[in-house]
Amino acid sequence: MRLLVALWAVLAHVLGCADVLHAGHQPLSRIAIERATAALDDSASIIAHPTVLGLKGQSSDWVAVEFSQPNPSNDDWVGVFSPSGFSSEICQPENWMHQPPYLCTAPIKFQYANFRNDAYNKSGKGSLRLQLINQRADFAFALFSGGFSAPKLIAVSNNVTFTNPKAPVYPRLAQGKSWNEMTVTWTSGYNIKEAVPFVEWGPKGGDRTLSPAGTLTFGRNSMCGSPARTVGWRDPGYIHTSFLKELWPDALYTYRLGHRLSDGTHIWSKSYSFRASPFPGQESLQRVIIFGDMGKAEIDGSDEYGNYEQASLNTTKQIINDLENIDMVIHIGDLSYANGYLSQWDQFTEQIEPIASTVPYMIGIGNHERDWPDTGSFYGYNDSGGECGVPTQTMFYVPAENRAKSWYSTDYGMFRFCIANTEEDWRPGTDQYKFIEHCLSSVDRQKQPWLIFLAHRVLGYSSGGWYEIMMGSYGEPMGREGLQDLWQKYKVDLAVFGHIHSYERTCPIYQNRCVQDGSNHYSGRFNATTHVTVGGGGASLSTFRNNVPYWSFFRDSDFGFGKLTAINNSFLLFEYKKSRDGNVYDHFTISRDYRDIMACSIDNCPRNTLAV
């Protein structure tokens, strides 16, 4: 056994994880900005307009950038920098014997100068239309020659700014620690000495309440390594969280974010609304979206991973289009793929704002949020780019007892969700294992019949090609050991995972055996847990192994997401929808009553019974 584990560790170290194999490099990492040199040319120019953005209070706006240079090349590119002062004055030498680099801060986005400028190579003139979002500082645009490996700065633009760069932006709702509590988290440029943060809220058309907010931030030294603490570092601003308590079940509330300045004036966000959670056990239509591995993308076409993350915009769009029929979203890890380039977290929270400001946006921790060598993560990879979980655990609230561990449970009407953290040890005897068993065992199945286990890495079954490379384990090594007995004992309806960038559904399975044939409809007593992988949120697709395992009932290598709908306490619908069109491509239902849940099935009855 030790030899197998050792072999696996060596193989994993050489090949990296599934996401690394298929995702490629973070696009900003292609730029060797620390090798940049000054080659300012009086005959080159770059101009941006308008110079003031957000005049109507919006947190995103468009800028036209015009540029020219006498010696154009296919390698020329335009970088967007924020703050605008990105010279060597803010650089620190890596070694006291070395001079600091001329530039040491990566751009927040970039585009080739000849992008949609077919005549650029001849005329040396071009223009770009770029979208900017409010990120608490001004912007400048720089024209480079020399490509990404040896960039030469040849022209710098005028500055561009939002009307109020510090304004509160990008609210993220999340379930609190009790069913009748909603949390609101947002980002601003105001520290607590400048302004007092709060939320003004109340039932629609009713009296308003002011709830205070706590404030967090983190510094460069909180990062574990490069690029997060070097070229990828950017000040995250201030993260505020307010707790809205004693909500009425299913009631509609409106809210807005506020900051009271020292002179008594107020800075306000626009107004938003949300519907409070149903009472635990309440029979009503309850709909939850689940997916993993989405990332972010730029609608102006800039700095993408070979443009594959365009799919993340499609996923976001489909969810927004169906938002009236969605009550909660669970994003099970690999959120932004910032990978140590901190500016990308603003880009991600802006992208999901229409969703996260309206329904609870619950998250799980993935390898691209947490993993970094020698920092206590279960896997010692460098997938987080030196973030080691700090930005995620600061910018998103989860109702965990210890937010640094980030495993938690959340109840929504007839659902109990147990959300594990695969980047921390889950094996028997650990704190997380004890949490998982408590989460599964403590639910009242008469009130909450639908019990769902979620985690980022596949701790169950997947025929993703990555697991074929890993000596045919069909899941993370040691993943099922211990957990499958819990799933069976406590009759977990679904185990849902990401990490593998595709969709797959198994038969109801226990100990590598289909306890029940795969079907589009299950009825009667519980037999075994169905495992679903929904890691096609937006990052580049994973491949499947060539042979189809007997337990794999449906699989699809495409971008998509899952939707769980509890019709009532005896009927559950699961749908797999593709991001390209929002249509359903796989589905199944479960119908049973409380007596079916209490009935014995394989290996979950007392040993002194005659149960099969």
XYZ file of C-alpha atoms in Angstrom:
612
model
C 0.000 0.000 0.000
C 2.801 2.408 0.891
C 4.457 1.674 -2.448
C 1.237 2.452 -4.330
C 0.790 5.718 -2.472
C 4.409 6.647 -3.143
C 4.069 5.838 -6.824
C 0.912 7.878 -7.018
C 2.590 10.842 -5.306
C 5.499 10.776 -7.767
C 3.168 10.483 -10.749
C 0.950 13.290 -9.480
C 3.955 15.524 -8.875
C 5.225 14.968 -12.411
C 1.922 15.353 -14.201
C 0.124 17.825 -11.965
C -3.606 17.714 -11.295
C -6.503 17.379 -13.722
C -7.091 21.092 -13.882
C -3.444 21.841 -14.582
C -3.281 19.268 -17.347
C -6.269 20.689 -19.152
C -6.412 24.338 -18.144
C -3.084 25.643 -19.424
C -1.421 28.655 -17.847
C -3.101 31.691 -16.377
C -3.028 34.143 -19.321
C -1.304 36.921 -17.378
C 1.532 34.517 -16.537
C 2.540 34.557 -20.200
C 3.883 38.090 -19.713
C 7.420 38.288 -18.294
C 6.686 41.763 -16.953
C 9.746 41.743 -14.673
C 11.893 41.579 -17.833
C 10.323 44.693 -19.319
C 12.600 47.484 -20.438
C 12.015 51.131 -21.259
C 11.988 52.013 -24.946
C 9.825 55.129 -24.880
C 9.463 56.565 -28.354
C 8.295 60.144 -28.941
C 6.825 59.080 -32.275
C 4.623 56.442 -30.583
C 1.417 57.307 -28.773
C -1.529 55.779 -26.955
C -4.638 57.697 -25.894
C -7.722 56.532 -23.970
C -11.130 58.161 -23.745
C -13.377 58.965 -22.018
C -11.233 59.811 -19.038
C -14.067 59.573 -16.490
C -16.183 56.412 -16.295
C -19.329 55.401 -14.438
C -21.069 58.751 -14.796
C -24.453 57.022 -14.383
C -23.318 55.122 -11.312
C -22.456 51.905 -13.167
C -19.523 49.775 -12.020
C -18.412 48.820 -15.549
C -17.865 50.983 -18.609
C -16.185 50.977 -22.011
C -13.032 52.775 -23.084
C -11.722 53.464 -26.576
C -7.938 53.162 -26.850
C -6.150 54.574 -29.916
C -2.463 53.962 -30.533
C 0.255 54.290 -33.136
C 3.923 53.524 -33.547
C 6.389 53.745 -36.469
C 7.630 50.129 -36.382
C 4.589 47.889 -35.947
C 4.841 44.146 -35.379
C 2.572 41.160 -34.734
C 4.103 40.985 -31.244
C 2.922 44.453 -30.182
C 0.376 44.469 -27.383
C -1.547 46.826 -25.135
C -1.612 46.324 -21.366
C -4.170 47.791 -18.966
C -2.599 48.756 -15.641
C -4.241 49.742 -12.382
C -3.220 51.739 -10.432
C -1.904 53.909 -13.219
C 1.520 54.381 -11.627
C 3.231 51.108 -12.452
C 6.853 52.220 -12.697
C 9.872 50.866 -10.815
C 9.024 53.115 -7.867
C 6.754 50.348 -6.535
C 9.176 47.499 -7.255
C 11.241 45.747 -4.656
C 14.409 43.859 -5.622
C 14.313 40.116 -5.003
C 17.894 40.302 -3.765
C 19.699 43.311 -2.234
C 22.521 42.807 -4.742
C 20.162 43.281 -7.686
C 18.513 46.350 -9.061
C 14.704 46.248 -8.969
C 13.066 45.507 -12.310
C 11.760 48.373 -14.391
C 8.228 46.981 -14.108
C 7.072 44.506 -11.501
C 3.275 44.539 -11.694
C 1.363 42.527 -14.257
C -1.396 44.284 -16.191
C -4.957 43.505 -15.184
C -5.700 42.586 -18.809
C -4.071 42.797 -22.241
C -4.734 42.501 -25.947
C -2.646 42.292 -29.103
C -2.402 45.580 -30.964
C -3.514 43.948 -34.211
C -6.682 42.507 -32.647
C -9.416 43.441 -35.144
C -6.934 45.899 -36.654
C -6.079 44.155 -39.920
C -4.072 47.077 -41.288
C -1.999 47.633 -38.136
C 1.159 45.926 -39.441
C 1.247 48.334 -42.373
C -0.070 51.566 -40.905
C 1.146 51.231 -37.321
C -2.206 52.605 -36.212
C -4.978 50.818 -34.383
C -7.702 51.021 -31.772
C -9.257 48.767 -29.173
C -12.550 48.916 -27.344
C -12.046 47.562 -23.830
C -14.350 47.146 -20.885
C -13.141 48.288 -17.477
C -14.711 47.595 -14.100
C -14.448 49.637 -10.927
C -11.395 48.307 -9.074
C -10.709 51.081 -6.537
C -7.968 52.826 -8.523
C -7.305 54.647 -11.775
C -6.093 53.042 -15.011
C -3.391 53.630 -17.601
C -2.785 51.898 -20.929
C 0.660 50.954 -22.181
C 1.840 50.019 -25.665
C 4.544 47.339 -25.767
C 6.706 45.848 -28.483
C 8.864 42.736 -28.091
C 6.030 40.343 -27.334
C 5.448 38.803 -23.913
C 8.890 37.332 -23.309
C 10.899 40.548 -23.699
C 8.387 43.429 -23.478
C 9.553 46.927 -24.335
C 7.447 49.824 -23.103
C 7.153 52.351 -25.925
C 4.183 54.559 -24.926
C 1.941 55.248 -21.916
C -1.522 56.779 -22.065
C -3.361 59.353 -20.039
C -5.141 58.205 -16.884
C -8.748 56.987 -16.750
C -10.822 56.730 -13.589
C -14.305 55.957 -12.318
C -16.280 58.782 -10.724
C -15.983 57.099 -7.340
C -13.302 54.387 -7.422
C -13.990 53.469 -3.778
C -17.722 52.853 -4.220
C -19.282 49.658 -2.796
C -19.553 47.046 -5.542
C -20.232 43.386 -6.379
C -22.496 42.148 -3.534
C -22.375 38.406 -2.842
C -25.234 36.813 -0.910
C -24.743 33.642 1.117
C -26.770 31.578 3.549
C -25.963 32.333 7.168
C -25.480 29.816 9.956
C -29.228 29.599 10.489
C -31.903 29.091 7.848
C -33.437 32.562 8.437
C -30.202 34.542 8.075
C -28.734 35.972 4.883
C -25.253 37.441 4.638
C -24.186 40.181 2.237
C -20.509 40.538 1.346
C -19.132 43.291 -0.899
C -15.946 45.105 -1.853
C -15.059 48.779 -1.503
C -12.085 51.120 -1.219
C -13.138 52.455 2.182
C -11.324 51.379 5.315
C -13.161 51.610 8.629
C -11.396 54.876 9.550
C -12.756 56.557 6.429
C -16.311 55.264 6.447
C -18.680 53.016 8.387
C -20.087 50.158 6.262
C -23.659 48.912 6.633
C -26.634 47.496 4.738
C -29.992 49.227 4.533
C -32.638 46.558 4.042
C -36.181 45.468 4.698
C -39.191 43.639 3.295
C -40.258 44.977 -0.069
C -42.455 48.001 0.543
C -41.866 47.816 4.308
C -39.762 49.531 6.941
C -36.002 49.702 6.481
C -33.359 48.421 8.895
C -29.673 49.298 9.128
C -27.333 46.390 9.829
C -23.627 46.999 10.505
C -20.916 45.207 8.571
C -17.564 43.819 9.574
C -14.491 44.629 7.488
C -11.583 42.415 6.435
C -8.635 42.730 4.107
C -5.286 41.034 3.534
C -1.786 42.095 2.562
C 0.951 40.957 0.249
C 2.662 39.039 3.055
C -0.495 36.987 3.579
C 0.192 35.346 0.238
C 2.227 32.131 0.200
C 4.334 32.693 -2.898
C 4.675 34.000 -6.421
C 2.944 35.361 -8.413
C 0.440 36.287 -5.668
C 3.035 38.159 -3.623
C 5.062 39.459 -6.582
C 3.899 40.405 -10.100
C 0.340 39.230 -9.464
C -0.206 41.230 -6.306
C -2.858 43.936 -6.298
C -4.449 45.557 -3.273
C -7.804 43.783 -2.723
C -9.449 46.779 -1.075
C -11.780 46.108 1.841
C -14.233 43.236 2.133
C -17.377 43.913 4.160
C -19.934 41.400 5.440
C -23.279 42.137 7.059
C -25.724 39.655 8.612
C -29.433 40.093 7.923
C -31.289 38.115 10.581
C -34.760 36.861 11.526
C -36.017 36.786 7.960
C -39.527 35.584 7.184
C -39.670 32.404 5.086
C -39.915 33.093 1.361
C -40.379 36.832 1.927
C -39.006 39.264 -0.665
C -36.469 41.768 0.660
C -34.695 44.729 -0.894
C -31.315 46.092 0.159
C -28.534 48.485 -0.726
C -24.963 48.853 0.447
C -23.968 51.968 2.327
C -20.910 53.753 3.711
C -21.251 56.709 6.100
C -18.322 59.085 5.683
C -16.790 61.064 8.517
C -18.571 64.239 7.398
C -21.950 62.527 7.745
C -22.603 62.037 4.040
C -23.440 58.613 2.605
C -22.209 56.622 -0.340
C -24.831 54.213 -1.697
C -24.879 51.316 -4.105
C -27.863 50.669 -6.322
C -30.756 48.674 -4.867
C -30.948 44.882 -5.022
C -33.457 42.269 -3.918
C -33.523 38.668 -2.701
C -36.028 36.127 -1.451
C -35.467 34.637 2.004
C -34.983 30.909 2.401
C -37.971 28.639 3.042
C -38.524 27.145 6.473
C -36.680 23.814 6.929
C -39.007 21.111 5.688
C -41.299 23.557 3.946
C -42.947 22.007 0.891
C -42.524 24.439 -1.963
C -40.735 24.483 -5.282
C -36.998 24.711 -4.450
C -34.375 24.988 -7.196
C -30.582 24.871 -6.849
C -27.888 25.254 -9.532
C -24.655 23.258 -9.023
C -21.414 23.373 -11.023
C -17.666 23.667 -10.638
C -14.616 24.985 -12.465
C -16.056 28.060 -14.160
C -13.458 30.829 -14.153
C -14.003 34.253 -15.656
C -13.808 35.687 -19.121
C -13.672 39.117 -20.722
C -16.558 40.152 -22.950
C -14.147 42.360 -24.932
C -12.100 39.275 -25.889
C -8.943 40.173 -23.984
C -6.473 37.912 -22.108
C -8.242 34.569 -22.210
C -6.894 31.045 -21.815
C -6.861 30.414 -25.556
C -10.412 31.810 -25.465
C -11.748 28.600 -23.918
C -13.106 30.414 -20.882
C -15.669 32.066 -23.142
C -17.769 29.154 -21.900
C -17.832 30.743 -18.436
C -19.719 33.682 -19.944
C -22.164 31.227 -21.484
C -22.722 29.498 -18.143
C -23.190 32.846 -16.416
C -25.591 33.992 -19.131
C -27.772 30.884 -18.938
C -28.073 31.160 -15.159
C -28.954 34.854 -15.388
C -31.550 34.127 -18.065
C -33.230 31.567 -15.782
C -32.740 33.484 -12.533
C -36.485 33.728 -11.848
C -36.497 29.940 -11.614
C -33.413 29.607 -9.373
C -33.259 29.865 -5.585
C -29.598 29.166 -4.840
C -26.273 28.499 -6.605
C -23.490 26.219 -5.345
C -20.119 26.670 -7.097
C -18.064 23.689 -5.905
C -14.525 24.960 -6.311
C -12.178 26.461 -8.870
C -13.954 29.787 -8.898
C -12.001 32.492 -10.732
C -8.762 30.748 -11.773
C -6.961 33.908 -10.672
C -3.989 31.661 -9.839
C -2.167 34.411 -7.985
C -3.173 37.400 -10.141
C -5.325 39.196 -7.610
C -6.969 41.635 -10.028
C -8.912 38.684 -11.457
C -10.992 38.326 -8.296
C -12.617 41.677 -9.026
C -13.256 40.500 -12.575
C -14.892 37.328 -11.285
C -17.112 38.965 -8.667
C -18.248 41.507 -11.259
C -19.131 38.716 -13.691
C -21.307 36.848 -11.184
C -22.854 39.974 -9.614
C -26.262 39.630 -11.348
C -26.524 36.134 -9.829
C -24.782 36.533 -6.473
C -26.616 39.771 -5.634
C -30.003 38.052 -6.087
C -29.682 34.471 -4.775
C -27.259 32.883 -2.280
C -23.993 32.056 -4.059
C -22.460 29.276 -1.990
C -18.926 28.124 -2.753
C -16.638 25.183 -2.161
C -12.852 25.254 -2.079
C -10.915 23.818 -5.029
C -7.273 23.237 -5.786
C -6.977 26.555 -7.643
C -8.066 28.374 -4.495
C -6.030 26.546 -1.870
C -3.125 24.339 -2.981
C 0.416 25.468 -2.264
C 3.438 23.482 -1.043
C 4.192 23.354 2.682
C 1.140 25.351 3.755
C -1.000 22.555 5.173
C -3.076 21.831 2.080
C -3.678 18.112 1.560
C -2.135 18.318 -1.913
C 1.213 20.062 -2.206
C 0.763 21.481 -5.689
C 1.181 25.150 -6.654
C -2.275 25.432 -8.269
C -3.351 28.503 -6.280
C -0.484 30.633 -7.600
C 0.547 31.494 -4.044
C -2.924 32.498 -2.822
C -3.215 29.527 -0.417
C -6.935 30.181 0.054
C -6.670 33.653 1.577
C -8.518 35.683 -1.115
C -11.316 33.119 -1.405
C -11.892 32.805 2.315
C -11.887 36.599 2.686
C -14.014 37.550 -0.311
C -16.713 34.892 0.111
C -18.628 34.088 3.264
C -19.460 30.476 4.098
C -21.262 29.360 7.288
C -18.302 27.304 8.500
C -17.141 27.042 12.082
C -13.622 27.702 10.820
C -13.509 29.681 7.580
C -9.876 28.685 7.041
C -11.056 25.081 6.678
C -14.237 25.962 4.757
C -16.258 22.777 5.174
C -19.839 23.467 6.173
C -23.483 22.492 5.951
C -26.367 24.600 4.753
C -30.087 23.871 4.811
C -32.519 25.096 2.206
C -36.125 24.021 2.671
C -36.235 20.281 1.928
C -32.472 20.120 1.189
C -29.498 19.448 3.448
C -26.192 20.184 1.696
C -22.937 18.893 3.203
C -20.059 20.694 1.479
C -16.608 19.204 2.024
C -13.170 20.682 1.341
C -11.064 18.223 -0.645
C -7.929 20.340 -0.172
C -7.951 19.427 3.530
C -7.677 15.858 4.851
C -11.083 14.104 4.873
C -10.019 10.616 6.010
C -11.445 8.798 9.076
C -10.270 10.309 12.333
C -9.815 13.827 10.960
C -11.892 16.829 11.982
C -13.383 16.998 8.509
C -14.475 13.372 8.575
C -16.192 13.992 11.899
C -17.926 17.026 10.393
C -19.102 15.024 7.375
C -20.585 12.291 9.544
C -22.284 14.806 11.811
C -23.687 16.703 8.826
C -25.114 13.509 7.310
C -26.367 11.981 10.556
C -27.983 15.045 12.133
C -30.508 15.846 9.418
C -34.189 15.121 10.032
C -35.113 13.248 6.855
C -38.806 13.674 7.510
C -38.352 17.446 7.121
C -35.370 17.416 4.777
C -35.583 14.238 2.713
C -33.027 15.325 0.113
C -29.477 14.823 1.374
C -26.682 16.017 -0.932
C -22.902 15.662 -0.495
C -20.698 18.056 -2.482
C -16.940 18.417 -2.925
C -14.532 19.713 -5.537
C -12.308 16.732 -6.313
C -14.012 13.468 -7.197
C -14.139 11.443 -3.993
C -16.447 8.939 -5.649
C -16.538 7.761 -9.252
C -15.457 9.401 -12.508
C -14.194 8.005 -15.797
C -12.308 11.185 -16.599
C -9.094 10.492 -18.509
C -7.060 11.942 -15.642
C -8.086 9.071 -13.393
C -7.038 6.579 -16.041
C -3.544 8.088 -15.857
C -3.666 7.744 -12.074
C -3.478 3.955 -12.239
C -7.222 3.456 -12.802
C -8.386 4.777 -9.434
C -11.617 6.240 -10.877
C -11.355 9.037 -8.304
C -8.935 10.641 -5.908
C -6.682 8.120 -4.162
C -8.200 7.203 -0.803
C -11.272 9.203 -1.812
C -13.932 6.572 -1.276
C -12.296 4.850 1.661
C -14.418 5.642 4.682
C -16.749 8.042 2.905
C -18.727 5.478 0.939
C -19.833 3.797 4.162
C -21.128 7.152 5.384
C -22.953 7.820 2.127
C -24.590 4.405 2.303
C -25.341 4.446 6.021
C -27.003 7.855 5.953
C -28.612 7.366 2.557
C -27.069 10.245 0.642
C -29.157 10.818 -2.472
C -26.450 12.501 -4.559
C -22.700 13.013 -4.333
C -21.754 15.897 -6.635
C -18.215 16.813 -7.705
C -16.252 19.106 -10.021
C -12.519 19.079 -10.903
C -13.018 16.922 -14.002
C -14.197 19.385 -16.646
C -17.107 17.413 -18.051
C -20.429 15.857 -17.057
C -20.982 12.294 -15.887
C -23.682 10.419 -13.979
C -23.320 6.960 -12.471
C -25.802 4.294 -11.530
C -26.658 4.150 -7.813
C -23.342 2.624 -6.745
C -21.729 1.206 -3.617
C -18.353 -0.523 -3.333
C -17.818 -0.527 -7.102
C -21.134 -2.250 -7.748
C -24.306 -0.911 -9.312
C -26.788 -1.637 -6.546
C -29.497 -0.538 -8.958
C -29.428 -0.163 -12.727
C -28.941 3.344 -14.051
C -32.224 4.964 -15.014
C -33.999 8.250 -15.612
C -36.382 7.487 -12.774
C -35.858 5.888 -9.360
C -38.683 5.101 -7.013
C -39.155 3.365 -3.693
C -36.561 2.807 -1.033
C -33.022 4.161 -1.187
C -30.504 1.675 -2.622
C -27.248 3.600 -3.122
C -25.835 7.020 -3.882
C -25.801 8.385 -7.416
C -22.565 10.215 -8.259
C -22.583 13.221 -10.585
C -19.642 15.221 -11.937
C -20.528 18.744 -13.104
C -17.112 20.323 -13.659
C -17.894 21.873 -17.040
C -18.652 25.370 -15.797
C -16.214 27.066 -18.162
C -12.609 25.867 -17.890
C -11.211 23.804 -20.767
C -12.824 20.411 -21.162
C -11.427 17.166 -19.807
C -11.322 13.946 -21.786
C -12.888 10.635 -20.805
C -11.082 7.310 -20.758
C -11.819 5.308 -23.895
C -13.564 2.386 -22.230
C -16.904 3.207 -20.618
C -17.150 1.729 -17.103
C -20.220 -0.377 -16.392
C -21.300 2.099 -13.704
C -21.139 5.168 -15.966
C -24.721 5.710 -17.092
C -24.383 9.055 -18.948
C -21.381 11.198 -19.786
C -20.812 14.250 -21.941
C -17.631 16.196 -22.690
C -19.134 19.661 -22.910
C -19.728 22.777 -20.867
C -22.753 22.708 -18.612
C -24.240 22.720 -15.128
C -26.711 20.833 -12.971
C -30.086 21.924 -11.634
C -31.753 20.271 -8.658
C -35.485 20.843 -8.193
C -37.367 19.602 -5.149
C -40.980 19.432 -6.299
C -42.103 18.317 -2.849
C -40.813 16.053 -0.068
C -41.302 12.934 -2.183
C -40.191 14.011 -5.670
C -36.772 15.281 -6.780
C -35.660 16.249 -10.293
C -32.039 16.561 -11.475
C -31.253 18.138 -14.854
C -28.004 18.579 -16.760
C -28.087 21.676 -18.963
C -25.538 22.757 -21.535
C -24.091 26.237 -21.293
C -24.358 26.858 -25.017
C -28.179 26.841 -25.104
C -29.552 26.132 -21.628
C -31.360 23.019 -22.853
C -31.634 19.792 -20.833
C -29.447 16.923 -22.112
C -29.765 14.492 -19.210
C -32.181 14.174 -16.327
C -33.466 11.797 -13.705
C -36.082 11.828 -10.957
C -36.359 10.249 -7.533
C -39.770 9.574 -6.038
C -40.322 8.102 -2.560
C -41.917 8.885 0.751
C -40.511 9.025 4.248
C -41.082 5.315 4.860
C -38.861 4.560 1.847
C -36.037 6.589 3.358
C -36.319 4.765 6.672
C -36.359 1.342 5.022
C -33.154 -0.703 5.200
C -30.878 -1.033 2.211
C -27.474 -2.562 1.651
C -25.119 -2.081 4.606
C -27.154 0.566 6.444
C -29.168 -1.593 8.826
C -28.216 -3.040 12.220
C -26.099 -6.158 11.827
C -28.571 -8.289 13.793
C -31.339 -7.880 11.218
C -32.079 -10.081 8.255
C -31.826 -7.142 5.848
C -30.051 -7.791 2.557
